[in-house]
XYZ file of C-alpha atoms in Angstrom:
606
model
C 90.199 106.606 108.854
C 87.953 109.552 108.016
C 89.222 112.470 105.937
C 91.379 114.772 107.992
C 91.810 112.265 110.804
C 95.356 112.277 112.168
C 97.450 109.139 112.174
C 98.753 110.202 115.572
C 95.303 110.285 117.245
C 94.124 106.888 118.598
C 90.848 105.736 117.094
C 88.001 105.080 119.513
C 86.815 101.544 120.011
C 83.136 100.617 119.733
C 82.613 101.146 123.454
C 84.076 104.618 123.364
C 87.438 103.771 124.914
C 90.518 105.299 123.378
C 92.182 101.966 122.612
C 90.816 98.815 121.055
C 91.421 95.662 122.971
C 92.921 92.585 121.341
C 89.575 90.815 121.053
C 88.016 93.601 119.015
C 91.050 93.830 116.710
C 90.820 90.091 116.111
C 87.158 90.363 115.360
C 87.706 93.016 112.712
C 90.535 91.043 111.102
C 88.966 87.571 111.235
C 85.251 88.212 111.212
C 84.840 86.170 114.422
C 82.628 87.514 117.204
C 84.185 88.674 120.436
C 82.883 87.599 123.862
C 82.080 90.942 125.485
C 79.307 91.639 127.954
C 77.650 94.064 125.555
C 78.018 91.880 122.469
C 74.306 91.996 121.935
C 74.453 95.741 121.356
C 75.644 96.509 117.795
C 76.036 100.183 116.888
C 76.420 101.797 113.456
C 80.202 101.857 113.792
C 80.381 98.094 114.176
C 78.239 97.328 111.151
C 80.109 99.890 109.075
C 83.383 98.114 109.880
C 81.888 94.732 109.015
C 80.517 96.081 105.735
C 83.836 97.607 104.769
C 85.639 94.354 105.487
C 83.126 92.351 103.459
C 83.449 94.738 100.513
C 87.231 94.564 100.666
C 87.080 90.775 100.739
C 84.747 90.606 97.736
C 86.802 93.151 95.750
C 89.988 91.219 96.419
C 88.348 88.013 95.234
C 87.173 89.697 92.030
C 90.669 91.002 91.298
C 92.159 87.534 91.810
C 89.581 85.935 89.508
C 90.176 88.563 86.791
C 93.936 88.091 87.059
C 93.607 84.327 86.638
C 91.296 84.750 83.639
C 93.648 87.306 82.028
C 96.662 85.064 82.516
C 94.778 82.134 80.995
C 93.711 84.192 77.969
C 97.216 85.559 77.503
C 98.691 82.070 77.448
C 95.990 80.865 75.086
C 96.866 83.551 72.526
C 100.595 83.557 73.118
C 103.076 81.093 71.634
C 105.708 82.232 74.131
C 106.348 80.488 77.421
C 106.703 83.916 79.007
C 110.438 84.316 78.434
C 110.168 86.387 75.235
C 108.131 89.300 76.501
C 104.643 90.655 77.184
C 103.289 89.870 73.719
C 105.239 86.698 73.088
C 107.258 85.864 70.016
C 105.326 86.096 66.738
C 104.622 83.069 64.614
C 104.103 82.580 60.918
C 105.429 84.757 58.140
C 107.372 87.831 59.307
C 109.990 90.348 58.187
C 113.029 91.706 59.988
C 114.699 95.018 59.132
C 117.999 95.508 60.926
C 119.548 98.965 60.689
C 123.093 99.939 61.670
C 124.117 103.554 62.254
C 127.854 102.920 62.012
C 129.831 105.132 64.401
C 126.793 107.018 65.750
C 126.904 107.691 69.473
C 124.447 109.495 71.768
C 126.093 112.887 71.160
C 125.577 112.480 67.408
C 121.847 112.611 68.101
C 122.142 115.641 70.391
C 124.214 117.530 67.827
C 121.945 116.643 64.906
C 118.765 117.432 66.820
C 119.958 120.966 67.655
C 121.249 121.466 64.099
C 117.914 120.449 62.599
C 115.896 122.620 64.981
C 118.008 125.622 63.974
C 118.082 125.075 60.220
C 114.404 124.137 59.900
C 113.051 126.635 62.429
C 111.629 123.946 64.696
C 110.626 124.220 68.368
C 112.825 122.639 71.048
C 110.431 119.718 71.509
C 110.639 118.707 67.834
C 112.880 115.651 67.840
C 114.225 113.107 65.378
C 112.198 110.050 64.416
C 114.873 107.915 66.069
C 114.389 109.783 69.360
C 110.789 108.603 69.431
C 111.839 104.942 69.198
C 114.680 104.724 71.698
C 114.354 101.540 73.791
C 117.785 100.784 75.244
C 121.559 100.785 74.963
C 124.276 98.374 73.862
C 127.699 97.647 75.313
C 130.263 97.364 72.548
C 133.514 95.713 73.713
C 135.129 93.077 71.473
C 136.962 89.929 72.546
C 140.349 91.658 72.534
C 139.596 95.291 73.366
C 137.239 97.498 75.328
C 137.138 99.614 72.138
C 135.699 97.606 69.268
C 136.075 98.102 65.547
C 133.245 97.703 63.047
C 134.232 94.154 62.135
C 134.033 92.774 65.665
C 130.957 94.912 66.332
C 129.138 93.606 63.268
C 130.214 90.023 64.031
C 128.405 90.390 67.370
C 125.267 91.325 65.400
C 125.603 88.736 62.636
C 126.781 85.731 64.679
C 125.646 86.751 68.153
C 129.188 86.062 69.385
C 132.210 88.110 70.437
C 135.338 88.183 68.310
C 138.490 90.202 67.818
C 138.896 93.552 66.109
C 139.190 92.927 62.371
C 137.274 89.617 62.353
C 134.642 89.164 59.641
C 132.256 86.582 61.152
C 135.242 84.593 62.357
C 135.758 83.470 65.947
C 138.925 84.037 68.003
C 140.108 80.509 67.105
C 139.881 81.476 63.395
C 136.908 79.264 62.631
C 133.851 80.719 60.856
C 130.577 81.434 62.646
C 127.248 81.271 60.833
C 125.410 84.558 60.370
C 121.765 85.471 60.785
C 121.565 86.398 57.087
C 122.989 83.034 56.022
C 120.619 81.199 58.354
C 117.696 83.225 57.026
C 118.613 82.422 53.424
C 118.914 78.698 54.159
C 115.545 78.811 55.938
C 113.835 80.248 52.852
C 113.855 83.956 53.623
C 114.848 86.503 50.999
C 117.816 88.605 52.104
C 119.323 91.981 51.322
C 122.093 94.468 52.128
C 121.853 98.248 51.604
C 124.823 100.448 52.538
C 126.429 103.777 51.680
C 130.003 102.527 51.918
C 131.642 99.695 49.994
C 129.613 96.481 50.041
C 132.865 94.781 51.006
C 133.295 97.002 54.077
C 133.117 95.483 57.558
C 129.412 95.622 58.423
C 127.894 94.217 55.202
C 130.817 91.789 54.952
C 130.051 90.336 58.380
C 126.556 89.299 57.292
C 127.595 87.817 53.949
C 131.159 86.455 54.201
C 133.935 85.173 56.439
C 137.497 86.504 56.584
C 140.260 86.519 59.163
C 140.808 90.197 58.449
C 138.467 92.872 57.165
C 141.117 94.030 54.710
C 140.554 90.920 52.544
C 137.916 92.766 50.525
C 138.701 90.982 47.257
C 137.782 87.661 48.863
C 134.736 89.214 50.533
C 133.424 90.365 47.136
C 133.770 86.825 45.775
C 131.921 85.325 48.715
C 129.098 87.861 48.476
C 128.135 86.712 44.982
C 128.145 83.053 46.031
C 131.721 81.807 45.949
C 131.678 80.364 49.453
C 130.797 76.997 51.050
C 127.104 77.946 51.343
C 126.676 79.323 47.822
C 124.548 82.408 47.137
C 122.895 83.698 50.305
C 122.278 87.382 49.453
C 119.453 88.181 47.053
C 119.835 91.946 46.888
C 122.884 94.187 47.395
C 123.054 97.950 46.931
C 125.901 100.312 47.795
C 129.389 101.254 46.661
C 132.657 99.352 46.258
C 132.640 98.627 42.548
C 136.445 98.618 42.465
C 136.668 95.300 44.347
C 134.416 93.602 41.791
C 136.374 94.666 38.715
C 139.544 92.945 37.396
C 142.808 94.832 37.859
C 143.037 95.152 34.094
C 140.043 97.523 34.234
C 140.174 101.246 34.942
C 138.918 101.978 38.435
C 139.736 98.524 39.797
C 141.328 98.120 43.213
C 141.548 94.313 43.113
C 144.862 92.566 43.425
C 144.040 90.097 40.658
C 142.371 89.946 37.256
C 139.177 88.165 38.376
C 136.013 89.801 37.049
C 133.530 89.367 39.897
C 130.818 91.323 38.091
C 131.043 88.914 35.166
C 130.927 85.894 37.486
C 127.888 87.359 39.268
C 126.110 88.001 35.956
C 126.730 84.436 34.835
C 125.246 83.248 38.131
C 122.013 85.121 37.487
C 122.635 88.492 39.144
C 121.168 91.610 37.578
C 123.942 94.196 37.632
C 123.398 97.962 38.032
C 125.907 100.774 38.299
C 124.199 104.026 37.267
C 121.503 106.286 38.650
C 119.436 105.749 35.523
C 119.536 101.986 36.014
C 118.512 102.438 39.639
C 115.586 104.661 38.657
C 114.490 101.993 36.174
C 113.803 99.700 39.151
C 110.676 101.814 39.610
C 110.898 101.929 43.385
C 111.335 98.165 43.617
C 108.444 96.985 41.459
C 110.751 96.234 38.504
C 113.493 94.431 40.425
C 114.697 91.049 39.250
C 116.475 89.073 41.968
C 119.265 88.397 42.604
C 120.469 91.971 42.176
C 123.894 93.580 42.538
C 123.867 97.393 42.530
C 127.268 99.088 42.739
C 126.664 102.827 42.414
C 130.114 104.144 43.353
C 133.652 103.016 42.724
C 134.402 103.163 46.455
C 132.066 104.837 48.972
C 128.958 106.777 48.033
C 129.688 110.469 48.806
C 128.647 112.019 52.106
C 125.037 113.192 52.033
C 126.197 116.825 52.321
C 128.030 116.286 49.008
C 125.674 113.737 47.399
C 122.700 116.098 47.512
C 124.356 118.202 44.789
C 125.020 115.010 42.778
C 121.563 113.490 43.111
C 121.551 112.654 39.421
C 124.567 110.382 39.966
C 124.002 108.627 43.297
C 120.795 107.397 44.968
C 120.282 108.289 48.632
C 120.161 105.822 51.512
C 116.422 106.412 51.853
C 115.819 105.733 48.158
C 117.843 102.516 48.226
C 116.088 101.406 51.429
C 112.597 102.007 49.994
C 113.477 100.189 46.765
C 114.961 97.221 48.606
C 111.998 96.930 50.982
C 109.477 96.993 48.151
C 111.506 94.546 46.067
C 111.876 92.015 48.882
C 108.229 92.388 49.853
C 107.160 91.703 46.283
C 109.543 88.744 46.016
C 108.048 87.144 49.135
C 104.431 87.983 48.433
C 103.412 84.364 47.794
C 106.007 82.618 49.971
C 105.677 81.200 53.478
C 108.720 83.135 54.680
C 109.394 86.854 54.702
C 112.703 88.655 54.367
C 115.740 89.858 56.294
C 117.219 93.206 55.255
C 120.257 94.940 56.739
C 120.443 98.710 56.095
C 123.543 100.631 57.146
C 124.109 104.370 57.423
C 127.768 103.634 56.868
C 129.355 107.029 56.574
C 128.308 108.447 59.938
C 131.412 106.549 61.011
C 133.619 108.139 58.357
C 132.523 111.627 59.404
C 133.518 110.702 62.949
C 136.920 109.471 61.813
C 137.421 112.744 59.971
C 136.106 114.756 62.954
C 133.772 116.503 60.505
C 130.610 117.655 62.339
C 129.024 119.239 59.253
C 129.243 115.965 57.334
C 128.002 113.976 60.312
C 124.777 115.888 60.967
C 123.719 115.350 57.360
C 124.598 111.638 57.589
C 122.516 111.234 60.760
C 119.555 113.043 59.191
C 119.829 110.817 56.107
C 119.782 107.772 58.377
C 116.791 109.169 60.274
C 114.910 109.532 56.991
C 115.757 105.934 56.073
C 114.496 104.778 59.485
C 111.263 106.728 58.931
C 110.900 105.117 55.488
C 111.270 101.657 57.019
C 108.621 102.524 59.626
C 106.261 103.671 56.896
C 106.828 100.435 54.989
C 106.156 98.340 58.076
C 102.910 100.167 58.828
C 101.581 99.630 55.295
C 102.861 96.119 54.590
C 100.524 93.235 55.338
C 103.272 91.010 56.755
C 104.156 91.533 60.441
C 107.675 92.688 61.132
C 110.030 94.628 63.340
C 112.791 97.191 62.872
C 115.787 97.121 65.185
C 118.429 99.835 64.886
C 121.710 100.291 66.718
C 125.350 101.274 66.236
C 128.385 99.020 66.242
C 130.295 101.692 68.189
C 130.774 105.433 68.575
C 133.449 107.175 66.518
C 135.504 110.252 67.344
C 134.725 110.676 71.030
C 132.292 113.420 70.001
C 131.320 116.119 72.483
C 128.805 118.925 72.004
C 131.195 121.270 73.781
C 134.756 122.476 73.350
C 137.212 124.496 75.401
C 139.092 126.738 73.018
C 141.319 128.571 75.500
C 142.982 128.024 78.861
C 140.508 130.373 80.516
C 137.310 128.890 81.923
C 135.051 128.076 78.930
C 131.722 129.599 78.120
C 128.860 127.125 77.811
C 128.236 127.396 74.088
C 128.128 125.583 70.805
C 127.041 127.067 67.474
C 125.111 124.855 65.015
C 124.968 127.773 62.567
C 128.636 127.124 61.748
C 127.667 123.644 60.493
C 124.755 125.103 58.560
C 127.143 127.454 56.735
C 129.025 124.499 55.220
C 127.937 123.397 51.761
C 130.323 120.452 51.547
C 132.390 118.092 53.668
C 136.046 118.453 54.578
C 136.625 115.336 52.445
C 135.182 117.174 49.437
C 137.327 120.236 50.110
C 140.415 118.081 50.608
C 139.878 116.296 47.299
C 139.512 119.645 45.502
C 142.699 120.903 47.126
C 144.621 117.813 45.995
C 143.245 118.201 42.467
C 144.231 121.882 42.471
C 147.794 121.365 43.729
C 148.445 118.564 41.256
C 146.856 120.479 38.383
C 146.433 124.183 37.705
C 147.929 125.223 41.026
C 151.020 123.071 40.787
C 153.316 125.971 39.986
C 151.510 128.615 42.008
C 153.289 130.393 44.838
C 151.985 130.343 48.400
C 150.091 133.582 47.946
C 148.027 132.234 45.053
C 147.464 128.939 46.846
C 146.231 130.724 49.957
C 143.893 132.832 47.847
C 142.429 129.712 46.211
C 141.983 127.991 49.569
C 140.408 131.058 51.175
C 138.003 132.013 48.367
C 137.052 128.638 46.889
C 137.442 125.996 49.567
C 136.828 127.877 52.799
C 134.327 130.594 51.910
C 132.409 128.815 49.142
C 132.530 125.164 50.202
C 132.875 125.287 53.990
C 131.323 128.662 54.835
C 134.362 129.946 56.740
C 135.153 133.627 56.203
C 137.627 134.351 59.005
C 140.513 131.949 58.349
C 143.771 132.865 60.046
C 147.177 132.881 58.365
C 148.227 130.009 60.625
C 145.294 127.905 59.411
C 146.053 128.656 55.763
C 149.683 127.752 56.338
C 148.655 124.430 57.916
C 146.636 123.605 54.791
C 149.165 124.404 52.077
C 152.125 123.047 54.081
C 150.488 120.070 55.722
C 152.415 118.345 58.493
C 152.794 114.534 58.538
C 149.677 112.946 60.012
C 147.639 116.137 59.675
C 146.275 116.230 56.111
C 144.295 119.245 54.825
C 141.014 117.340 55.420
C 141.790 117.235 59.148
C 142.580 120.950 59.161
C 139.342 121.804 57.332
C 137.287 119.707 59.783
C 139.033 121.203 62.788
C 138.390 124.717 61.540
C 134.658 123.995 61.453
C 134.687 122.144 64.783
C 136.542 124.925 66.618
C 134.211 127.607 65.323
C 131.157 125.531 66.210
C 132.769 124.575 69.556
C 132.352 120.883 68.863
C 134.921 118.649 70.528
C 136.530 115.379 69.486
C 138.842 113.156 71.533
C 139.966 110.823 68.766
C 140.093 110.063 65.054
C 139.212 106.496 66.060
C 136.499 104.761 68.042
C 135.437 105.065 71.679
C 133.985 102.587 74.183
C 130.809 104.531 74.967
C 127.513 102.602 75.070
C 125.372 103.207 71.992
C 121.597 103.486 71.627
C 119.131 100.831 70.499
C 115.970 101.828 68.645
C 112.999 99.740 67.508
C 109.751 100.122 65.626
C 107.899 98.875 68.685
C 108.856 98.191 72.290
C 106.469 95.261 72.454
C 108.040 93.572 69.423
C 111.625 94.200 70.528
C 110.913 93.707 74.235
C 114.021 91.573 74.909
C 116.244 94.540 74.009
C 114.806 97.010 76.518
C 117.404 98.462 78.851
C 121.148 97.912 78.729
C 122.391 94.977 76.619
C 125.561 93.349 75.371
C 125.951 93.792 71.599
C 125.707 90.023 71.218
C 122.188 90.237 72.690
C 121.197 92.171 69.570
C 122.517 89.350 67.389
C 120.691 86.745 69.466
C 117.456 88.710 69.131
C 117.712 88.811 65.341
C 118.053 85.031 65.157
C 115.375 84.394 67.775
C 112.848 86.691 66.135
C 113.041 84.723 62.885
C 113.400 81.316 64.608
C 116.747 80.699 62.917
C 119.267 77.978 63.730
C 122.518 79.897 63.367
C 124.467 77.182 65.188
C 123.593 74.710 62.411
C 125.037 77.108 59.844
C 128.197 77.428 61.915
C 128.511 73.635 61.982
C 128.081 73.466 58.219
C 130.713 76.149 57.632
C 133.196 74.555 59.982
C 132.754 71.229 58.211
C 133.993 73.037 55.069
C 137.432 73.659 56.540
C 139.174 72.770 53.274
C 136.685 74.298 50.834
C 138.096 75.934 47.676
C 136.613 78.007 44.851
C 138.355 75.716 42.378
C 136.582 72.672 43.766
C 139.801 70.706 44.257
C 140.176 71.339 47.988
C 142.038 68.780 50.061
C 143.278 68.366 53.611
C 146.787 69.105 52.330
C 145.979 72.806 52.275
C 145.834 74.952 55.388
C 142.595 74.712 57.385
C 140.132 77.520 56.578
C 142.521 78.971 54.003
C 139.490 80.216 52.072
C 139.109 82.911 54.772
C 142.571 84.345 54.167
C 145.796 84.032 56.082
C 145.270 83.818 59.841
C 146.680 86.495 62.089
C 150.191 86.284 63.435
C 150.880 84.920 66.888
C 151.596 88.431 68.168
C 147.931 89.463 67.831
C 145.737 88.861 70.860
C 142.259 87.662 69.953
C 140.713 86.827 73.325
C 142.426 88.901 75.997
C 143.002 92.597 76.497
C 146.378 94.194 76.118
C 147.704 96.212 79.055
C 149.604 99.449 79.345
C 153.324 98.979 78.938
C 154.687 102.418 78.278
C 153.357 102.886 74.761
C 151.757 106.280 75.329
C 152.626 107.288 71.774
C 150.429 106.224 68.871
C 151.384 102.906 67.296
C 151.700 102.470 63.552
C 148.866 100.851 61.621
C 151.133 97.864 60.977
C 151.052 97.028 64.684
C 147.339 97.415 65.387
C 146.193 94.016 64.106
C 142.904 95.585 63.046
C 143.127 95.231 59.304
C 141.910 98.734 58.586
C 141.191 102.178 59.866
C 137.502 101.868 60.567
């Protein structure tokens, strides 16, 4: 068809008639001559048609040949059978960096992006590093609820299997499941954990221990330094949670017994660090001696919004991540295997539980910087590797919108309110408790309100228009509504940030990766267990073999005198009661009021 020729106008045949006959159509399609009276007369139109057909035939043949050659070359350079992805699964030495943004949902990114653009004077198209590496989403349900907790969520990552809320790498039948970190260690990889919460908290615990409930943090600490059926599997640990490693005869301990886990770890070869100066002496990782146990806070490392003013006391997530990456890289320089490192931005989740948007934006930015640091390491390091990042769940039911009144809402939210805050609501709440139990203990309401208004609200949280009702709610807190919740709500209302819960939600969470081609199996929407399967597959690990080995240690004991007389798997703590569902969802039965924590079967708040 010539340019401008209408599809509705019949094309002329070679003899000038308005319609081709069947013989001529067949000739053009097959190349066979037709038997017409004037077949000896061949005009320009006929030869043009023949030439075009011949060219099309030759071009098609060339394309087919090139496709066959390309497919052959791809297979020749690809160890995959085609099921892994376009580039195939890598072979040889490799590293895997798995990052968890605990409690971070899609709205956390939206809120932080707008906050950063405002505070740093950036254009609207300037986005977070994470935004540039978004490849998919993850569905987060556990085996007993559509709303998971961190323990079940992290078990899906570590074991690649579903379990119940509260389970630390334990299956619904209360048997242990092998983790990707354990399998990596047994396969010769160096391993590490870097977190900003307690090392015994759910996510790091799920990669390095096994417990029927996440609340068994004393046992988790013991297992992390090697007191488990597999022995030592973690080479490097950095974070908080010192209190679970110290005997209850020591100041600052939160253990229920007098076991000194730090001393046991030191006797088993661990280098032990607890101060900023000792961390700095690691020289960015070049002076690390493995195995290493770094406990830089008694419980959780402070929120980034608070830590930044205590930089001489606590290292940041980015600093710990860079040090761990360099240390593990150096430790595997001459080995055939690389390393597996799990890095968690743990306290994004805590900010969600507290409904504190000011704390959360700083936590997300700190995580984004750690992700950027890992990318930089990967680009410079000679060993191939991949970074995969995702969240175990979303926390708080966060919304970048809030209706303050019964009238139809205006479409607004104000990041400047978050920028005005110098500290978190947790920080302000702790100062209020210290004040009321100390110098302000005998003060009347007027003096207390003055302290709250001038010191906590104006100086720490940047709020200058507190109402009398808000001040009253702080100094005369109602049951279930501590001052920290009031502080956070005051910021959220002024910023017009909404929250639906102090707990988790069932929203799908994002998956990020250093490269789409290297994390190709995780493109699109996935089950959270798919993330765990990818981690094991990428490193060619046999997690099932580790599970078998753990389950054969049903009667293992730290004392070494285990026998079948004791309860099966007693080393993982007491199993749950029969009233806790581990594999099926509960249904609505009139309990529209909040249950007590004793009834939740979750083993903890987070």
